[in-house]
C-alpha positions as a printed Julia matrix, in Angstrom:
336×3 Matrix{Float64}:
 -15.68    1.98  -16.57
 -16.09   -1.09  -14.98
 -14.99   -1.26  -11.29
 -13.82   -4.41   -8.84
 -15.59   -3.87   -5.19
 -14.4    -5.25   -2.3
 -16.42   -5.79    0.69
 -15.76   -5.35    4.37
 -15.14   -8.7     6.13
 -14.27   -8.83   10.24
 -11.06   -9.98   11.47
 -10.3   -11.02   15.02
  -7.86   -8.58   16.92
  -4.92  -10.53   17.94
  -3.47  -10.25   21.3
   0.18   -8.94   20.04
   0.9    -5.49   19.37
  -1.56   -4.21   21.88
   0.04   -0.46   21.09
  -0.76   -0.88   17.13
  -3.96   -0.57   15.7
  -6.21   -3.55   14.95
  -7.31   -4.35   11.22
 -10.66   -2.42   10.37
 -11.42   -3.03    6.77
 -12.65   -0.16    4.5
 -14.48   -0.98    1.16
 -12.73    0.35   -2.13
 -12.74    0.15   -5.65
 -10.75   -0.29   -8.21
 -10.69   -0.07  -12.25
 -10.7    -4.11  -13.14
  -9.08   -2.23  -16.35
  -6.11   -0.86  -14.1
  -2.74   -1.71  -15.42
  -1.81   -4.36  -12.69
  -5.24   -5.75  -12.51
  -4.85   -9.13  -14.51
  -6.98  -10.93  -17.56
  -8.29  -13.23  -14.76
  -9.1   -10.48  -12.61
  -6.7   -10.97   -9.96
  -3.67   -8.24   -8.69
  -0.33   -8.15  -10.21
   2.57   -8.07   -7.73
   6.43   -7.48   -8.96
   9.33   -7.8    -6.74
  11.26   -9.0    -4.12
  11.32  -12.91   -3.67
  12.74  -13.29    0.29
   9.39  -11.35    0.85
   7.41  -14.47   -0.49
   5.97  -16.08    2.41
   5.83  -12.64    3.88
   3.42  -11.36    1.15
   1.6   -14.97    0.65
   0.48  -14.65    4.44
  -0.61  -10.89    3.89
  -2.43  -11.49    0.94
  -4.73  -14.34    2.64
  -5.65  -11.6     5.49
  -6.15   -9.19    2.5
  -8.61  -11.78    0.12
 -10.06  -12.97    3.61
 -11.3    -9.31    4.59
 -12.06   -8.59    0.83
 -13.65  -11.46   -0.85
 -13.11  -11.72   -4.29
  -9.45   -9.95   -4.06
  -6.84  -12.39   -5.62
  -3.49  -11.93   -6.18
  -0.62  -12.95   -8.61
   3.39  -12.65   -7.88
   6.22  -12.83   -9.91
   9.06  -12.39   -7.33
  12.53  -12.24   -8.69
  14.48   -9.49   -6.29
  13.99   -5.74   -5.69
  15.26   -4.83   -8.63
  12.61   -5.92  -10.52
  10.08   -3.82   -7.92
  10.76   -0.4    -9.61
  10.55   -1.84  -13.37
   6.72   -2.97  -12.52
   5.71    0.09  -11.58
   7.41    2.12  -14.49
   5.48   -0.63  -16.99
   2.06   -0.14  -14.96
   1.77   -3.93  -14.27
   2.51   -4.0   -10.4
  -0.42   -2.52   -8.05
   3.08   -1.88   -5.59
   6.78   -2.46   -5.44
   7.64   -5.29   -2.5
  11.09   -4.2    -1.49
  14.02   -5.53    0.69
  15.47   -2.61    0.69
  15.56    1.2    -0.3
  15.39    1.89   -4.34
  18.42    2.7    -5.72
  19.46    5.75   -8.35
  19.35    2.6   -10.66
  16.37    1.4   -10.12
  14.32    4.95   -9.99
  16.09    6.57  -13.22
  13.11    4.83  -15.4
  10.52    5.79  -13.04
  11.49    9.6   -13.15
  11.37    9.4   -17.18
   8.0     8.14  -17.11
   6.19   10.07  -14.28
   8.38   12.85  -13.49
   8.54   12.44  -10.04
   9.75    9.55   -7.01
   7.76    6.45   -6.4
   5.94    6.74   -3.55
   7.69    5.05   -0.37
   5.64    3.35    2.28
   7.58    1.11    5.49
   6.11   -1.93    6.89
   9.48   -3.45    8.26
  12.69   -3.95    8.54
  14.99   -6.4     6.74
  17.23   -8.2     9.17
  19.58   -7.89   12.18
  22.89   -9.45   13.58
  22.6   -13.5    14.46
  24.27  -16.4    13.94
  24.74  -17.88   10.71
  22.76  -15.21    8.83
  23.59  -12.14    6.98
  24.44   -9.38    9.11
  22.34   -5.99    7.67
  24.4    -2.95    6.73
  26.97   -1.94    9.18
  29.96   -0.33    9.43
  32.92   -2.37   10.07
  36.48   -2.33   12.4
  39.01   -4.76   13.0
  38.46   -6.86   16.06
  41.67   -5.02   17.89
  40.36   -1.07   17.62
  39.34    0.22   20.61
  36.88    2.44   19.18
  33.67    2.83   21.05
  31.53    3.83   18.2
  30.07    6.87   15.65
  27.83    9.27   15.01
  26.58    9.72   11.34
  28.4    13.3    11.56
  31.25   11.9    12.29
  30.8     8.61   10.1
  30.34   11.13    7.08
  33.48   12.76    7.96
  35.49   10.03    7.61
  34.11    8.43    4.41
  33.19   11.55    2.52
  35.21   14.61    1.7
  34.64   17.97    1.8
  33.01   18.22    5.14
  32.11   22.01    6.63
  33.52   20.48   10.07
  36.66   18.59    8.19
  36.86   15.52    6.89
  38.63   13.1     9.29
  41.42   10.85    8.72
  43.43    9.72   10.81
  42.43    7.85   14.24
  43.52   10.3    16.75
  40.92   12.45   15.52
  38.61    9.82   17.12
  40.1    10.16   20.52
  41.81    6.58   19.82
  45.12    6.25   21.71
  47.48    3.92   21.53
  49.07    2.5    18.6
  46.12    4.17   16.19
  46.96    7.59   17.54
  49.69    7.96   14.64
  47.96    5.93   11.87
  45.55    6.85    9.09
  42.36    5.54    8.53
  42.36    2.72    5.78
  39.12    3.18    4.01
  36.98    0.37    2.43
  33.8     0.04    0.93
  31.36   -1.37   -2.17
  31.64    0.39   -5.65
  30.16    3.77   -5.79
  28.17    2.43   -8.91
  24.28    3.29   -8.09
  24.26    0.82   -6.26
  24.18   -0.3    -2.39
  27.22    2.56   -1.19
  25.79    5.29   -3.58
  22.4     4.69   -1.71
  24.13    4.71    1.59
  26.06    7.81    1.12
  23.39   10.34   -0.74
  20.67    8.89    2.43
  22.91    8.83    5.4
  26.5    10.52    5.0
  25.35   14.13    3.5
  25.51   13.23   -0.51
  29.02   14.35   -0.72
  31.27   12.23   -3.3
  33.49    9.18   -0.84
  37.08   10.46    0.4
  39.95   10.2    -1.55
  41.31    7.27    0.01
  38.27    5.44   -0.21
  38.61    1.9    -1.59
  36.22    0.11   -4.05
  35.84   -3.2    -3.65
  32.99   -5.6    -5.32
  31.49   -7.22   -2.82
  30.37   -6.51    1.42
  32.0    -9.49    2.4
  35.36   -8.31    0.52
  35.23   -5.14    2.8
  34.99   -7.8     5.78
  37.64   -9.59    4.55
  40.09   -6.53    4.02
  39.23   -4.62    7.59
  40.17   -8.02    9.13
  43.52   -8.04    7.29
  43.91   -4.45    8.72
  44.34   -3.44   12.25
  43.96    0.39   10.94
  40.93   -0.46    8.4
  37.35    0.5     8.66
  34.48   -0.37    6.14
  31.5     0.14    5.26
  29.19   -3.05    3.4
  26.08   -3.86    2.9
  24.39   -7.45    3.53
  27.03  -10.19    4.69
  27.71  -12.86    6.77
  30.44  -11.35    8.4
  30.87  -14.1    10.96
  31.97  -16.87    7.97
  34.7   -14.19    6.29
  36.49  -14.12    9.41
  36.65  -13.41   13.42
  39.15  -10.75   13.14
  36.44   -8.47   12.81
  33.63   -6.65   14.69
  30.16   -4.08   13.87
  31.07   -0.72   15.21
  27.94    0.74   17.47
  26.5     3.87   15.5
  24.14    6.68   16.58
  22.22    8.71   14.83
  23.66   12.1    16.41
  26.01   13.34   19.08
  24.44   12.61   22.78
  22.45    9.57   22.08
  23.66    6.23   22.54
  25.81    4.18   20.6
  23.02    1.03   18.65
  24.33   -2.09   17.32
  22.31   -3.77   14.32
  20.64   -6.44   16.98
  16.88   -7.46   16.51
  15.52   -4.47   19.56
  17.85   -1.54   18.28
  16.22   -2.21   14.46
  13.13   -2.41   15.69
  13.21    0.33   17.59
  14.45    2.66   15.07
  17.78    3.36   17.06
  19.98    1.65   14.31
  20.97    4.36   11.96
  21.66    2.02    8.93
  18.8    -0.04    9.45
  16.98   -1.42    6.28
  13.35   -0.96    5.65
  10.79   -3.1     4.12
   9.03   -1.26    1.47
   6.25   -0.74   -0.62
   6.64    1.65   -3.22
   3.44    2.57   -5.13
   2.64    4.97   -8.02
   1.04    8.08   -6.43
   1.55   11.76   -8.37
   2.45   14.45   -5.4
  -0.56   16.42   -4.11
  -2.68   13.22   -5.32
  -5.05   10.31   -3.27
  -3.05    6.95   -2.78
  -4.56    4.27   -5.17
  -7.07    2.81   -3.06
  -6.0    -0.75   -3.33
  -2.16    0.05   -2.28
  -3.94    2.54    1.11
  -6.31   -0.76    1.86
  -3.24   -3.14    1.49
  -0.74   -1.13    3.57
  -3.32   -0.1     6.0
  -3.12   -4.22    6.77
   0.17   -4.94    6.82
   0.34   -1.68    9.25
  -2.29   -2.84   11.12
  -1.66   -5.06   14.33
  -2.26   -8.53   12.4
  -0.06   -7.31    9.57
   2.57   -6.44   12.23
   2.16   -9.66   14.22
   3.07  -11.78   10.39
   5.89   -9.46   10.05
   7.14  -10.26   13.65
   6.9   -14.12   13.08
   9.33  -14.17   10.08
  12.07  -13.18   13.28
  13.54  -16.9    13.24
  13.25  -17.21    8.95
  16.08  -16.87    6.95
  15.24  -13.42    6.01
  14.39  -12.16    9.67
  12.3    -9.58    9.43
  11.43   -7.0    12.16
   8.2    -5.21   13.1
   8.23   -1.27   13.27
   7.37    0.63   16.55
   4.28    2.04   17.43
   5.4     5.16   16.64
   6.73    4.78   13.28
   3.56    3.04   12.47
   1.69    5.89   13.17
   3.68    7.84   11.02
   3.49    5.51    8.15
  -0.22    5.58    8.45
  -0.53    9.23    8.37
   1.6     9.27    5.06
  -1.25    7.36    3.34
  -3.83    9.98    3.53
């Protein structure tokens, strides 16, 4: 079989992200038959297009440390990630976000078993004139300080061993809430977005009764701000352009740690509980070696120079956020 090689090339260690590991390049090989390597011999890359400049700047530090690597992208969202990997013609999945039932169901058929799941990032916080990332929603008057994700599963899901809760004394909220029910609101339960949110983060039970489907994150905005007793739960919106009448609800990830907001040093510091990752998702059987291309690629974009590209897309439209040095190390140890 003939093979591609890729040899070692030195990088200089950049002065950022003293804590993460500089950039050592490690030679590999792969089949030039492989499934995403194309007729003109370079890589095949399928997915998410507001990565782009993200992945055009990794892929120069990648073909500059490997000479000969080239690479080809067709980005057209993250729902096109999954499909290339289930077809064989993407060497990984660039993703925006975590793959949905939706996206995976194909994968399963073919394989038998989850893509492999690697972070790099995270996909945007709470600024001005941007999309705020997920968050869970309250209108501007509630005095409530915040949630834990017990308690945030509570309220939108039913069935709960410690209750479900529904109304806003429950909460410890006085005042005129104290005799009101909670008005529910959120994004079809479809597969998509809110199906992904509550199997990952509120327990996998099925949404309350009273929960409310609505199409689209900034509709949930829009119908907590019409609602002093609303609260909602959305996905990706500029929150600020639906309406003022609103505000993001602090969240922690359990009882006795503080309340996080969805701002740029909570994200990045994993303290956000609804946080979005970048991703990589790759083709590797369980029990098996990571493909050696996908390990050398997201050994970079782990690395201290991959991190210091990921940090300088803060101020882009997208705004993307570096990982700490601790879930870097843990995303490095998954590779082996």
């Amino acid at each position: 079989m003939r093979k591609l090689a890729f040899l070692l090339f030195p990088l200089a260690v950049l002065g950022a992200h003293a804590e993460t590991p500089a950039y050592q390049p490690q030679p590999f090989e792969i089949p030039r038959d492989a499934g995403y390597v194309r007729p003109d011999g370079s890589i095949y890359i399928v997915g998410n297009d507001g990565m782009e400049e993200l992945l055009k700047e990794l892929n120069a530090l990648f073909e500059k440390a490997h000479p000969g690597a080239r690479f080809t992208m067709l980005l057209k969202g993250s729902s096109t990630g999954i499909a290339g990997l289930t077809a064989g013609v993407s060497a990984f999945a660039p993703m925006g976000r975590e793959a949905w039932g939706t996206d995976v169901s194909g994968f399963r058929e073919i394989y038998g078993y989850q893509p492999f799941d690697i972070h790099i990032g995270y996909d945007g916080f709470v600024r001005p004139g941007h999309k705020n990332p997920p968050a869970v929603y309250v209108n501007a008057k509630n005095p409530l300080a915040g949630l834990t994700l017990e308690q945030l599963a509570r309220v939108f899901t039913g069935g709960n061993a410690a209750g479900d809760i529904t109304r806003w004394q429950q909460l410890g909220v006085k005042g005129e809430w104290a005799k009101r029910a909670m008005h529910l609101y959120g994004q079809y339960d479809d597969g998509g977005a809110a199906t992904s949110v509550r199997k990952t983060r509120l327990g996998g039970r099925p949404f309350a009764r009273d929960y409310e489907e609505l199409e689209k994150p900034c509709d949930v905005v829009k119908a907590v701000a019409e609602d002093p007793y609303g609260i909602g739960l959305a996905s990706f919106c500029d929150a600020a352009k639906v309406s003022a009448n609103v505000r993001v609800l602090p969240l922690a990830w359990k009882a006795g740690q503080p309340f996080a907001v969805p701002g740029y040093d909570d994200i990045h510091a994993g303290r956000y509980p609804l946080g979005v990752h970048l991703r990589l998702y790759a083709v590797r059987k369980p029990g098996a070696p990571l493909d050696p291309l996908v390990k050398e690629y997201a050994r970079l974009a782990l690395s201290r120079e991959g991190q210091a590209i990921i940090a300088a897309q803060k101020d882009t439209d997208e705004g993307f956020i570096p990982l700490d040095a601790a879930e870097i190390a843990a995303e490095l140890a998954k590779l082996d």
